[in-house]
Amino acid sequence: MKNDDSPDGAATLDPADWEAFRALAHRMVDDMVENLASVRERPVWRPVPAETRARIAGPLPEDGEGADAAYEAFRRDVLAYPLGNGHPRFWGWVIGNGTPLGMLADMLSAGLNSPSTGYDQSAFLVENQVVTWLAELMGMPAGTSGLLVSGGSMANVIALTAARNAKAPFDVRRDGLQSRGGAARPELVFYGSTETHSWAIKAADLLGLGDASFRRIAVNAAYEIDVAALRAAIAADRAAGRRPFCAIGTAGTVNTGATDDLLALADLCAAEGLWFHVDGAFGAWAAAVPSLAPLVRGMERADSLAFDLHKWGYLPYELGCVLVRSGEDHARPFRVQSSYLKRAHRGPISEGLPYADLGPQLSRGFKALKVWMSFKAHGVSTYRRLVARNVAQARRLGALVEAHPSLELLAPVSLNVVCFRFVAPGLSGEELNEVNEEILLRIQESGLAVPSGTSLGGRFAIRVANTNYRSRDEDFDLLVKGVVETGEALLAERAAPAGQAARSST
Ligand SMILES: *Cc1c(COP(=O)(O)O)cnc(C)c1O
């Protein structure tokens, strides 16, 4: 089928030959399916070679080389050097696998190219349904307002914005945080534990509050917020004339997977008139699993909840969700009236643009399709089982670590995060940190596995965050073996005379 949709015979972005394009499209799908099916056989990660870096750079292409050539460049230079998070032994930071069906759903979504802001269109109906399903899955009441966003950071920022505008004793939309006409303004402050994710720092800045408004409350030995210390901080701030407006509880902290006592936080926020926000970037998923739901009890009382679908949820980037109990509170900071976006009585804009009123974005992609199709295809029961399995695997790894004389667990394993280190008699704290950081880098660079690192109370930890539906028990056994063998090799190098150590490490 020749393309004659190009009036001047040249400038178009459609293919010149639809049949050739179809063949290329089939090749892309075949290659990607093969790539996914064989992921276990490859190293988890490898560095990008210098010549690949140089080819990716290249000058601004004034003249095109065609889709086939561009695809070959993708295959050679992009596909070959991923971060590796599709691999069964990738457990670094908190990063999901992505799913084969999610990949195709993203293709379908891009093919439709529906701006999912509203309008009378199928995409809007699908997204409404997905938000309803997600609220139910997370235990929030029917009618909860929600928005799919790029990820947990954006979800949390939107929630904190709603909290600020709902609780400020002045009109933030109209006046901002400036003092107008000499009116005295109380200083707004919000609370989270010292383990709160760094999004809160960005949010404090974006919302014009400043980092000093973010009160970091100490944690207990299990890395959970000290609720008594929080209560005292609120009282002290009130006594000083400041205005506490929100407390953040974390379901699944990024460092150790700890979950704050959300029930106690819900009670405290209710008693103090504070907005209760839960950052459940990955830990919120515990609510979907009956055996884990007690860990996040109280989450269902949140005024707002932020969570990801690209960590647990396993779906391709980017995908997070914010749920806000009160639709009015959710829309207050974002609702605008523009004549050019006005809802009509009939026709394509008869549904209005409701999603433009729930976040900073106007135009937005159809992220909901991959959720809708995945839930329909796999059923949420599959997600419940996978999340439960990830937690069981983490606890099993924790037990392996505790049972091993050369390994030490550095934080309790309550969810899916395991922090541990290699230990040997006679090493100082500083030497242990050096050794463990080197073990981590060698394991990552070897392609065996990708955990990440963190520091807990000054102790360097090798950190496994398991949101990986491809991992098997033996993958964790390989990691334990790799860490111990690498640690022993390092000790041998350290014991050897300097010249010999240099030789054996080359
Ligand atoms: C990952 C994470 C975030 C940020 O989410 P993004 O999707 O990366 O923006 C926030 N909070 C916690 C606890 C996280 O683990």
Short mmCIF file of C-alpha atoms and ligand atoms in Angstrom, two decimals:
data_model
loop_
_atom_site.label_atom_id
_atom_site.label_comp_id
_atom_site.label_asym_id
_atom_site.label_seq_id
_atom_site.Cartn_x
_atom_site.Cartn_y
_atom_site.Cartn_z
CA MET A 1 0.00 0.00 0.00
CA LYS A 2 1.69 3.20 -1.19
CA ASN A 3 1.26 6.25 0.92
CA ASP A 4 -0.37 9.10 -1.05
CA ASP A 5 -1.23 11.16 2.02
CA SER A 6 1.57 13.60 1.36
CA PRO A 7 0.34 16.51 -0.75
CA ASP A 8 3.77 17.92 -1.61
CA GLY A 9 5.07 14.43 -2.28
CA ALA A 10 7.77 14.62 0.39
CA ALA A 11 7.14 15.92 3.89
CA THR A 12 5.29 13.35 5.97
CA LEU A 13 6.01 11.29 9.04
CA ASP A 14 4.01 8.34 7.77
CA PRO A 15 6.00 5.55 6.15
CA ALA A 16 6.50 5.75 2.41
CA ASP A 17 5.50 2.11 2.16
CA TRP A 18 3.08 0.69 4.70
CA GLU A 19 4.00 -2.92 3.89
CA ALA A 20 7.69 -2.30 4.54
CA PHE A 21 6.74 -0.55 7.77
CA ARG A 22 4.59 -3.50 8.81
CA ALA A 23 7.55 -5.84 8.27
CA LEU A 24 9.77 -3.59 10.39
CA ALA A 25 7.09 -3.45 13.08
CA HIS A 26 6.90 -7.26 13.19
CA ARG A 27 10.67 -7.46 13.46
CA MET A 28 10.63 -5.04 16.39
CA VAL A 29 8.00 -7.09 18.21
CA ASP A 30 9.84 -10.35 17.51
CA ASP A 31 13.14 -8.92 18.73
CA MET A 32 11.62 -7.48 21.92
CA VAL A 33 9.80 -10.69 22.75
CA GLU A 34 13.02 -12.67 22.19
CA ASN A 35 14.89 -10.16 24.34
CA LEU A 36 12.41 -10.57 27.20
CA ALA A 37 12.28 -14.36 26.93
CA SER A 38 16.08 -14.65 27.18
CA VAL A 39 16.72 -12.04 29.88
CA ARG A 40 17.89 -14.60 32.45
CA GLU A 41 20.74 -15.72 30.18
CA ARG A 42 22.42 -12.32 30.04
CA PRO A 43 24.57 -10.50 32.61
CA VAL A 44 22.36 -8.28 34.74
CA TRP A 45 24.33 -5.15 33.81
CA ARG A 46 27.36 -4.25 31.72
CA PRO A 47 28.96 -0.85 31.23
CA VAL A 48 28.33 0.98 27.95
CA PRO A 49 31.51 0.77 25.79
CA ALA A 50 33.16 4.00 24.64
CA GLU A 51 32.34 3.46 20.94
CA THR A 52 28.65 2.97 21.80
CA ARG A 53 28.65 6.17 23.83
CA ALA A 54 30.19 8.00 20.87
CA ARG A 55 27.62 6.62 18.42
CA ILE A 56 24.70 7.53 20.70
CA ALA A 57 26.01 11.09 20.93
CA GLY A 58 26.24 12.05 17.23
CA PRO A 59 25.33 15.37 15.61
CA LEU A 60 21.76 16.65 15.14
CA PRO A 61 20.56 14.60 12.14
CA GLU A 62 19.46 17.12 9.52
CA ASP A 63 18.58 14.43 7.01
CA GLY A 64 16.98 11.16 8.05
CA GLU A 65 18.54 7.77 7.39
CA GLY A 66 15.21 5.93 7.53
CA ALA A 67 13.37 3.86 10.10
CA ASP A 68 15.32 0.66 9.38
CA ALA A 69 18.65 2.34 10.09
CA ALA A 70 17.31 4.04 13.20
CA TYR A 71 16.05 0.70 14.44
CA GLU A 72 19.41 -0.94 13.79
CA ALA A 73 21.03 1.81 15.87
CA PHE A 74 18.56 1.03 18.65
CA ARG A 75 19.35 -2.69 18.49
CA ARG A 76 23.09 -2.22 18.49
CA ASP A 77 23.55 0.70 20.85
CA VAL A 78 20.47 0.94 23.08
CA LEU A 79 18.96 -2.50 23.48
CA ALA A 80 22.35 -4.02 24.24
CA TYR A 81 23.17 -1.87 27.28
CA PRO A 82 20.15 -1.50 29.55
CA LEU A 83 20.20 -0.90 33.28
CA GLY A 84 19.16 -4.52 33.63
CA ASN A 85 16.06 -4.23 35.79
CA GLY A 86 14.23 -6.83 33.73
CA HIS A 87 16.69 -9.43 35.00
CA PRO A 88 15.73 -11.89 37.77
CA ARG A 89 18.73 -10.77 39.88
CA PHE A 90 18.15 -7.01 39.74
CA TRP A 91 17.23 -5.69 43.18
CA GLY A 92 18.85 -2.24 43.21
CA TRP A 93 17.16 0.94 44.52
CA VAL A 94 13.44 0.21 44.04
CA ILE A 95 12.89 -0.60 40.39
CA GLY A 96 10.34 -2.86 38.77
CA ASN A 97 10.76 -5.34 35.93
CA GLY A 98 8.13 -4.09 33.49
CA THR A 99 5.92 -6.73 31.89
CA PRO A 100 5.65 -8.07 28.34
CA LEU A 101 1.95 -7.23 28.21
CA GLY A 102 2.66 -3.78 29.64
CA MET A 103 5.15 -3.20 26.82
CA LEU A 104 2.50 -3.97 24.22
CA ALA A 105 -0.12 -1.93 26.04
CA ASP A 106 2.23 1.06 25.90
CA MET A 107 2.55 0.51 22.17
CA LEU A 108 -1.23 0.43 21.81
CA SER A 109 -1.52 3.53 23.97
CA ALA A 110 1.06 5.36 21.86
CA GLY A 111 -0.76 4.17 18.74
CA LEU A 112 -4.04 5.64 19.97
CA ASN A 113 -2.20 8.73 21.21
CA SER A 114 -5.18 9.89 23.26
CA PRO A 115 -4.54 12.85 25.53
CA SER A 116 -6.19 11.39 28.60
CA THR A 117 -7.26 14.63 30.23
CA GLY A 118 -10.96 13.99 29.85
CA TYR A 119 -13.09 14.40 26.69
CA ASP A 120 -15.84 12.01 25.71
CA GLN A 121 -13.58 9.16 24.66
CA SER A 122 -12.80 5.59 25.63
CA ALA A 123 -9.44 6.47 27.21
CA PHE A 124 -11.14 8.68 29.77
CA LEU A 125 -13.59 5.92 30.70
CA VAL A 126 -10.75 3.41 31.04
CA GLU A 127 -8.76 5.76 33.27
CA ASN A 128 -11.78 6.45 35.50
CA GLN A 129 -12.23 2.72 35.91
CA VAL A 130 -8.56 2.16 36.69
CA VAL A 131 -8.57 4.85 39.41
CA THR A 132 -11.70 3.24 40.90
CA TRP A 133 -10.03 -0.17 40.87
CA LEU A 134 -6.82 1.15 42.43
CA ALA A 135 -8.71 2.87 45.25
CA GLU A 136 -10.49 -0.40 45.98
CA LEU A 137 -7.25 -2.39 45.83
CA MET A 138 -5.61 0.00 48.31
CA GLY A 139 -8.57 -0.09 50.69
CA MET A 140 -9.64 3.51 50.10
CA PRO A 141 -13.37 4.27 50.02
CA ALA A 142 -15.48 4.31 46.87
CA GLY A 143 -15.57 7.82 45.43
CA THR A 144 -11.94 8.53 46.32
CA SER A 145 -10.40 11.00 43.88
CA GLY A 146 -7.31 9.91 42.02
CA LEU A 147 -4.88 10.62 39.25
CA LEU A 148 -2.30 8.54 37.44
CA VAL A 149 1.02 10.36 37.32
CA SER A 150 4.64 9.84 36.35
CA GLY A 151 5.56 8.20 39.64
CA GLY A 152 5.69 8.36 43.41
CA SER A 153 7.48 11.70 43.55
CA MET A 154 4.80 13.49 41.55
CA ALA A 155 2.04 11.65 43.41
CA ASN A 156 3.48 12.79 46.74
CA VAL A 157 3.97 16.38 45.55
CA ILE A 158 0.34 16.58 44.41
CA ALA A 159 -0.84 15.15 47.72
CA LEU A 160 1.23 17.59 49.77
CA THR A 161 -0.07 20.46 47.63
CA ALA A 162 -3.65 19.40 48.37
CA ALA A 163 -2.74 19.14 52.06
CA ARG A 164 -1.17 22.60 52.16
CA ASN A 165 -4.08 24.32 50.43
CA ALA A 166 -6.70 22.45 52.47
CA LYS A 167 -5.10 23.19 55.83
CA ALA A 168 -3.58 26.65 55.37
CA PRO A 169 -5.58 29.20 57.37
CA PHE A 170 -5.52 31.52 54.35
CA ASP A 171 -6.24 31.28 50.63
CA VAL A 172 -3.08 29.82 49.07
CA ARG A 173 -4.53 29.87 45.55
CA ARG A 174 -5.16 33.62 45.73
CA ASP A 175 -2.36 34.88 47.94
CA GLY A 176 0.33 32.26 47.83
CA LEU A 177 2.46 32.15 50.94
CA GLN A 178 3.24 35.87 50.88
CA SER A 179 2.01 38.13 53.59
CA ARG A 180 -0.58 40.38 51.92
CA GLY A 181 -1.56 43.74 53.27
CA GLY A 182 0.48 43.26 56.43
CA ALA A 183 -1.63 40.30 57.61
CA ALA A 184 0.41 38.07 59.89
CA ARG A 185 0.80 34.58 58.48
CA PRO A 186 1.61 31.55 60.59
CA GLU A 187 4.53 29.47 59.38
CA LEU A 188 3.25 26.18 57.89
CA VAL A 189 5.14 23.06 58.94
CA PHE A 190 4.82 19.37 58.11
CA TYR A 191 6.28 16.21 59.53
CA GLY A 192 7.79 12.94 58.46
CA SER A 193 10.45 10.66 59.85
CA THR A 194 14.16 10.94 59.13
CA GLU A 195 13.56 7.98 56.79
CA THR A 196 11.10 9.92 54.59
CA HIS A 197 12.09 9.71 50.92
CA SER A 198 13.83 12.74 49.41
CA TRP A 199 10.73 13.78 47.43
CA ALA A 200 9.71 15.71 50.55
CA ILE A 201 12.70 18.04 50.17
CA LYS A 202 11.74 18.85 46.58
CA ALA A 203 8.10 19.25 47.59
CA ALA A 204 8.95 21.68 50.39
CA ASP A 205 10.84 23.78 47.86
CA LEU A 206 8.27 23.53 45.05
CA LEU A 207 5.44 24.43 47.42
CA GLY A 208 7.25 27.53 48.61
CA LEU A 209 7.52 26.18 52.15
CA GLY A 210 11.26 25.66 52.31
CA ASP A 211 13.20 22.81 53.81
CA ALA A 212 12.96 24.33 57.31
CA SER A 213 9.22 23.59 57.20
CA PHE A 214 9.89 19.87 56.88
CA ARG A 215 10.29 18.52 60.40
CA ARG A 216 12.27 15.28 60.43
CA ILE A 217 11.22 13.15 63.38
CA ALA A 218 13.51 10.47 64.83
CA VAL A 219 12.89 6.79 64.22
CA ASN A 220 13.01 3.82 66.58
CA ALA A 221 15.28 0.79 66.23
CA ALA A 222 12.94 -0.63 63.57
CA TYR A 223 13.29 2.61 61.52
CA GLU A 224 9.65 3.57 62.24
CA ILE A 225 8.68 7.11 63.18
CA ASP A 226 8.77 7.84 66.93
CA VAL A 227 5.14 8.86 67.43
CA ALA A 228 5.76 10.34 70.90
CA ALA A 229 8.53 12.52 69.46
CA LEU A 230 6.16 13.59 66.68
CA ARG A 231 3.48 14.54 69.19
CA ALA A 232 6.02 16.59 71.15
CA ALA A 233 7.25 18.33 67.99
CA ILE A 234 3.71 19.31 67.02
CA ALA A 235 3.12 20.75 70.50
CA ALA A 236 6.39 22.67 70.41
CA ASP A 237 5.60 24.12 66.97
CA ARG A 238 2.14 25.19 68.09
CA ALA A 239 3.58 26.79 71.22
CA ALA A 240 5.96 28.77 68.97
CA GLY A 241 3.04 30.03 66.86
CA ARG A 242 3.68 27.81 63.86
CA ARG A 243 0.91 25.97 62.03
CA PRO A 244 1.37 22.19 61.62
CA PHE A 245 -0.62 21.06 58.58
CA CYS A 246 0.41 17.53 57.62
CA ALA A 247 2.11 14.39 58.88
CA ILE A 248 3.56 11.89 56.46
CA GLY A 249 3.55 8.21 57.26
CA THR A 250 5.65 5.95 55.09
CA ALA A 251 4.50 2.48 54.12
CA GLY A 252 7.76 0.84 53.12
CA THR A 253 10.69 3.24 53.59
CA VAL A 254 13.19 3.27 50.78
CA ASN A 255 16.14 2.41 53.04
CA THR A 256 14.85 -0.60 54.94
CA GLY A 257 11.21 -1.20 53.93
CA ALA A 258 9.99 -0.19 57.40
CA THR A 259 6.40 0.95 57.81
CA ASP A 260 5.42 3.62 60.31
CA ASP A 261 2.63 2.92 62.79
CA LEU A 262 -0.04 4.26 60.44
CA LEU A 263 -2.87 3.63 62.87
CA ALA A 264 -1.17 5.77 65.52
CA LEU A 265 -0.46 8.45 62.92
CA ALA A 266 -4.08 8.41 61.76
CA ASP A 267 -5.24 8.88 65.36
CA LEU A 268 -2.72 11.63 66.01
CA CYS A 269 -3.62 13.50 62.81
CA ALA A 270 -7.32 13.22 63.63
CA ALA A 271 -6.74 14.56 67.14
CA GLU A 272 -4.51 17.40 65.91
CA GLY A 273 -6.52 18.34 62.83
CA LEU A 274 -3.57 17.50 60.55
CA TRP A 275 -3.75 16.11 57.04
CA PHE A 276 -2.61 12.48 57.10
CA HIS A 277 -0.59 11.59 54.03
CA VAL A 278 0.85 8.15 53.37
CA ASP A 279 3.80 7.66 51.06
CA GLY A 280 3.31 4.05 50.05
CA ALA A 281 5.48 4.18 46.92
CA PHE A 282 5.92 0.43 47.06
CA GLY A 283 4.73 -0.56 50.54
CA ALA A 284 1.12 0.44 49.87
CA TRP A 285 0.85 -2.80 47.91
CA ALA A 286 0.89 -4.66 51.23
CA ALA A 287 -2.74 -3.57 51.56
CA ALA A 288 -3.60 -5.75 48.57
CA VAL A 289 -2.29 -8.91 50.23
CA PRO A 290 -4.38 -10.23 53.14
CA SER A 291 -1.37 -11.71 54.96
CA LEU A 292 0.53 -8.39 54.72
CA ALA A 293 -2.34 -5.93 55.16
CA PRO A 294 -1.87 -5.73 58.97
CA LEU A 295 1.51 -4.04 58.31
CA VAL A 296 -0.23 -1.03 56.76
CA ARG A 297 -3.28 -0.90 59.00
CA GLY A 298 -4.41 2.72 59.27
CA MET A 299 -3.46 3.49 55.66
CA GLU A 300 -7.14 3.34 54.73
CA ARG A 301 -7.67 6.38 56.96
CA ALA A 302 -5.22 8.54 55.00
CA ASP A 303 -6.39 11.83 53.53
CA SER A 304 -4.07 11.05 50.65
CA LEU A 305 -2.00 8.12 49.46
CA ALA A 306 0.82 8.04 46.92
CA PHE A 307 2.06 4.82 45.36
CA ASP A 308 3.76 3.48 42.27
CA LEU A 309 2.81 0.91 39.70
CA HIS A 310 6.29 0.83 38.18
CA LYS A 311 7.91 -0.62 41.34
CA TRP A 312 5.54 -3.12 42.82
CA GLY A 313 2.80 -3.33 40.23
CA TYR A 314 5.68 -4.33 37.92
CA LEU A 315 4.36 -2.22 35.03
CA PRO A 316 6.61 -0.32 32.62
CA TYR A 317 7.69 3.23 33.46
CA GLU A 318 6.29 5.73 34.12
CA LEU A 319 3.38 5.09 36.39
CA GLY A 320 2.38 6.26 39.84
CA CYS A 321 -0.96 7.13 41.40
CA VAL A 322 -2.20 9.65 43.92
CA LEU A 323 -5.47 9.04 45.74
CA VAL A 324 -7.13 11.82 47.71
CA ARG A 325 -10.09 11.11 49.96
CA SER A 326 -11.83 14.42 49.26
CA GLY A 327 -12.28 15.32 45.60
CA GLU A 328 -12.75 18.96 46.58
CA ASP A 329 -9.44 19.04 48.45
CA HIS A 330 -7.75 17.30 45.53
CA ALA A 331 -8.98 19.82 42.97
CA ARG A 332 -8.56 23.00 45.06
CA PRO A 333 -4.94 23.72 44.04
CA PHE A 334 -5.33 22.63 40.42
CA ARG A 335 -8.78 23.61 39.17
CA VAL A 336 -8.81 26.33 36.53
CA GLN A 337 -11.45 27.79 34.22
CA SER A 338 -10.31 28.59 30.70
CA SER A 339 -12.71 29.51 27.94
CA TYR A 340 -10.77 27.46 25.40
CA LEU A 341 -11.17 24.35 27.57
CA LYS A 342 -14.80 24.87 28.45
CA ARG A 343 -17.04 21.85 28.73
CA ALA A 344 -19.69 21.69 25.98
CA HIS A 345 -23.21 20.29 26.21
CA ARG A 346 -22.50 17.76 23.48
CA GLY A 347 -19.61 16.56 21.39
CA PRO A 348 -16.05 15.53 22.18
CA ILE A 349 -15.52 17.89 25.14
CA SER A 350 -18.86 17.13 26.79
CA GLU A 351 -17.06 15.30 29.61
CA GLY A 352 -14.88 18.34 30.23
CA LEU A 353 -11.24 17.91 31.24
CA PRO A 354 -11.50 16.63 34.82
CA TYR A 355 -7.92 15.33 35.02
CA ALA A 356 -6.55 18.79 34.29
CA ASP A 357 -8.12 19.83 37.61
CA LEU A 358 -6.33 17.16 39.64
CA GLY A 359 -2.69 17.87 38.91
CA PRO A 360 -0.30 20.26 37.19
CA GLN A 361 -0.47 18.51 33.80
CA LEU A 362 -2.97 19.45 31.11
CA SER A 363 -1.95 17.21 28.21
CA ARG A 364 -1.16 13.75 29.50
CA GLY A 365 -0.63 10.27 28.13
CA PHE A 366 -2.95 7.31 28.33
CA LYS A 367 -1.06 5.53 31.12
CA ALA A 368 -4.20 3.79 32.32
CA LEU A 369 -4.35 1.34 29.43
CA LYS A 370 -1.51 -0.85 30.68
CA VAL A 371 -3.15 -1.11 34.09
CA TRP A 372 -6.59 -1.86 32.67
CA MET A 373 -5.30 -4.53 30.30
CA SER A 374 -2.92 -6.07 32.87
CA PHE A 375 -5.57 -6.36 35.57
CA LYS A 376 -7.99 -7.88 33.06
CA ALA A 377 -5.40 -10.26 31.65
CA HIS A 378 -3.64 -11.44 34.83
CA GLY A 379 -6.24 -10.68 37.49
CA VAL A 380 -5.22 -8.85 40.63
CA SER A 381 -4.95 -12.22 42.38
CA THR A 382 -1.71 -12.72 40.43
CA TYR A 383 -0.37 -9.41 41.74
CA ARG A 384 -1.34 -10.35 45.29
CA ARG A 385 0.57 -13.64 44.94
CA LEU A 386 3.64 -11.99 43.42
CA VAL A 387 3.87 -9.30 46.10
CA ALA A 388 3.48 -11.98 48.79
CA ARG A 389 6.23 -14.04 47.12
CA ASN A 390 8.61 -11.06 46.99
CA VAL A 391 8.15 -10.55 50.73
CA ALA A 392 8.61 -14.28 51.44
CA GLN A 393 11.83 -14.22 49.38
CA ALA A 394 13.13 -11.20 51.28
CA ARG A 395 12.40 -12.84 54.62
CA ARG A 396 14.11 -16.02 53.41
CA LEU A 397 17.15 -13.98 52.38
CA GLY A 398 17.11 -12.32 55.80
CA ALA A 399 17.14 -15.74 57.42
CA LEU A 400 20.04 -16.89 55.19
CA VAL A 401 22.00 -13.81 56.20
CA GLU A 402 21.31 -14.35 59.90
CA ALA A 403 22.36 -17.98 59.66
CA HIS A 404 25.66 -17.19 57.93
CA PRO A 405 28.67 -16.54 60.17
CA SER A 406 30.21 -14.09 57.65
CA LEU A 407 27.06 -12.03 57.14
CA GLU A 408 25.20 -9.59 59.34
CA LEU A 409 21.65 -8.30 58.99
CA LEU A 410 21.60 -4.51 59.48
CA ALA A 411 17.84 -3.87 59.73
CA PRO A 412 14.77 -5.96 60.42
CA VAL A 413 13.15 -7.44 57.32
CA SER A 414 9.50 -6.43 57.58
CA LEU A 415 8.63 -6.21 53.90
CA ASN A 416 10.74 -6.70 50.78
CA VAL A 417 13.99 -4.90 51.65
CA VAL A 418 17.05 -6.65 53.09
CA CYS A 419 20.06 -4.65 54.32
CA PHE A 420 23.12 -6.67 55.24
CA ARG A 421 26.89 -6.75 55.11
CA PHE A 422 29.86 -9.06 55.01
CA VAL A 423 31.72 -9.22 58.32
CA ALA A 424 35.10 -10.56 59.39
CA PRO A 425 36.84 -10.51 62.74
CA GLY A 426 39.40 -7.77 63.30
CA LEU A 427 38.02 -5.25 60.80
CA SER A 428 37.18 -1.77 62.08
CA GLY A 429 33.87 -0.13 61.24
CA GLU A 430 35.56 1.94 58.55
CA GLU A 431 37.24 -1.10 57.03
CA LEU A 432 33.95 -2.97 56.99
CA ASN A 433 32.39 -0.07 55.11
CA GLU A 434 35.21 -0.08 52.55
CA VAL A 435 35.06 -3.83 52.09
CA ASN A 436 31.31 -3.92 51.67
CA GLU A 437 31.21 -1.05 49.22
CA GLU A 438 33.86 -2.85 47.16
CA ILE A 439 31.93 -6.13 47.36
CA LEU A 440 28.81 -4.36 46.08
CA LEU A 441 30.64 -2.77 43.13
CA ARG A 442 32.32 -6.04 42.17
CA ILE A 443 29.02 -7.94 42.30
CA GLN A 444 27.34 -5.28 40.17
CA GLU A 445 30.21 -5.11 37.67
CA SER A 446 30.46 -8.88 37.40
CA GLY A 447 26.93 -8.97 35.99
CA LEU A 448 25.89 -11.53 38.63
CA ALA A 449 23.36 -9.33 40.39
CA VAL A 450 22.50 -5.71 41.02
CA PRO A 451 21.66 -4.91 44.62
CA SER A 452 22.32 -1.31 45.68
CA GLY A 453 23.90 0.23 48.75
CA THR A 454 22.91 2.47 51.59
CA SER A 455 24.23 3.62 54.93
CA LEU A 456 22.44 2.76 58.16
CA GLY A 457 23.74 4.46 61.28
CA GLY A 458 27.14 4.87 59.64
CA ARG A 459 27.30 1.25 58.51
CA PHE A 460 27.48 0.57 54.78
CA ALA A 461 24.78 -1.93 53.78
CA ILE A 462 24.32 -4.06 50.71
CA ARG A 463 20.65 -3.52 50.04
CA VAL A 464 18.21 -5.80 48.21
CA ALA A 465 14.80 -4.31 47.38
CA ASN A 466 12.75 -7.07 45.85
CA THR A 467 10.05 -5.88 43.46
CA ASN A 468 11.09 -8.54 40.96
CA TYR A 469 8.52 -11.06 39.79
CA ARG A 470 11.18 -13.03 37.90
CA SER A 471 13.37 -13.81 40.94
CA ARG A 472 13.56 -17.37 42.23
CA ASP A 473 14.89 -18.58 45.56
CA GLU A 474 18.09 -19.80 43.89
CA ASP A 475 18.77 -16.27 42.63
CA PHE A 476 19.11 -15.10 46.22
CA ASP A 477 21.29 -18.12 47.03
CA LEU A 478 23.61 -17.03 44.19
CA LEU A 479 23.78 -13.53 45.66
CA VAL A 480 24.68 -14.83 49.13
CA LYS A 481 27.36 -17.07 47.65
CA GLY A 482 28.69 -14.20 45.52
CA VAL A 483 28.88 -11.77 48.45
CA VAL A 484 30.65 -14.25 50.70
CA GLU A 485 33.14 -15.36 48.02
CA THR A 486 33.85 -11.76 46.98
CA GLY A 487 34.30 -10.76 50.62
CA GLU A 488 36.73 -13.63 51.24
CA ALA A 489 38.68 -12.79 48.08
CA LEU A 490 38.93 -9.18 49.22
CA LEU A 491 40.20 -10.22 52.63
CA ALA A 492 42.83 -12.40 50.95
CA GLU A 493 43.89 -9.43 48.80
CA ARG A 494 44.14 -7.20 51.85
CA ALA A 495 46.22 -9.79 53.70
CA ALA A 496 48.62 -10.24 50.76
CA PRO A 497 51.63 -7.90 50.31
CA ALA A 498 50.76 -4.81 48.28
CA GLY A 499 52.45 -5.89 45.02
CA GLN A 500 50.73 -9.25 45.08
CA ALA A 501 47.32 -7.65 45.81
CA ALA A 502 47.74 -5.36 42.81
CA ARG A 503 48.57 -8.32 40.56
CA SER A 504 45.66 -10.46 41.74
CA SER A 505 43.13 -7.68 41.16
CA THR A 506 44.15 -7.12 37.54
C1 LIG B 1 10.66 5.41 44.89
C2 LIG B 1 10.06 6.10 46.05
C3 LIG B 1 9.51 7.38 45.90
C4 LIG B 1 9.60 8.14 44.60
O1 LIG B 1 8.86 7.49 43.60
P1 LIG B 1 9.26 7.68 42.05
O2 LIG B 1 8.30 6.78 41.36
O3 LIG B 1 10.68 7.21 41.91
O4 LIG B 1 9.11 9.11 41.71
C5 LIG B 1 8.92 7.95 47.00
N1 LIG B 1 8.87 7.30 48.18
C6 LIG B 1 9.39 6.08 48.36
C7 LIG B 1 9.28 5.42 49.69
C8 LIG B 1 10.01 5.43 47.30
O5 LIG B 1 10.53 4.21 47.46
#
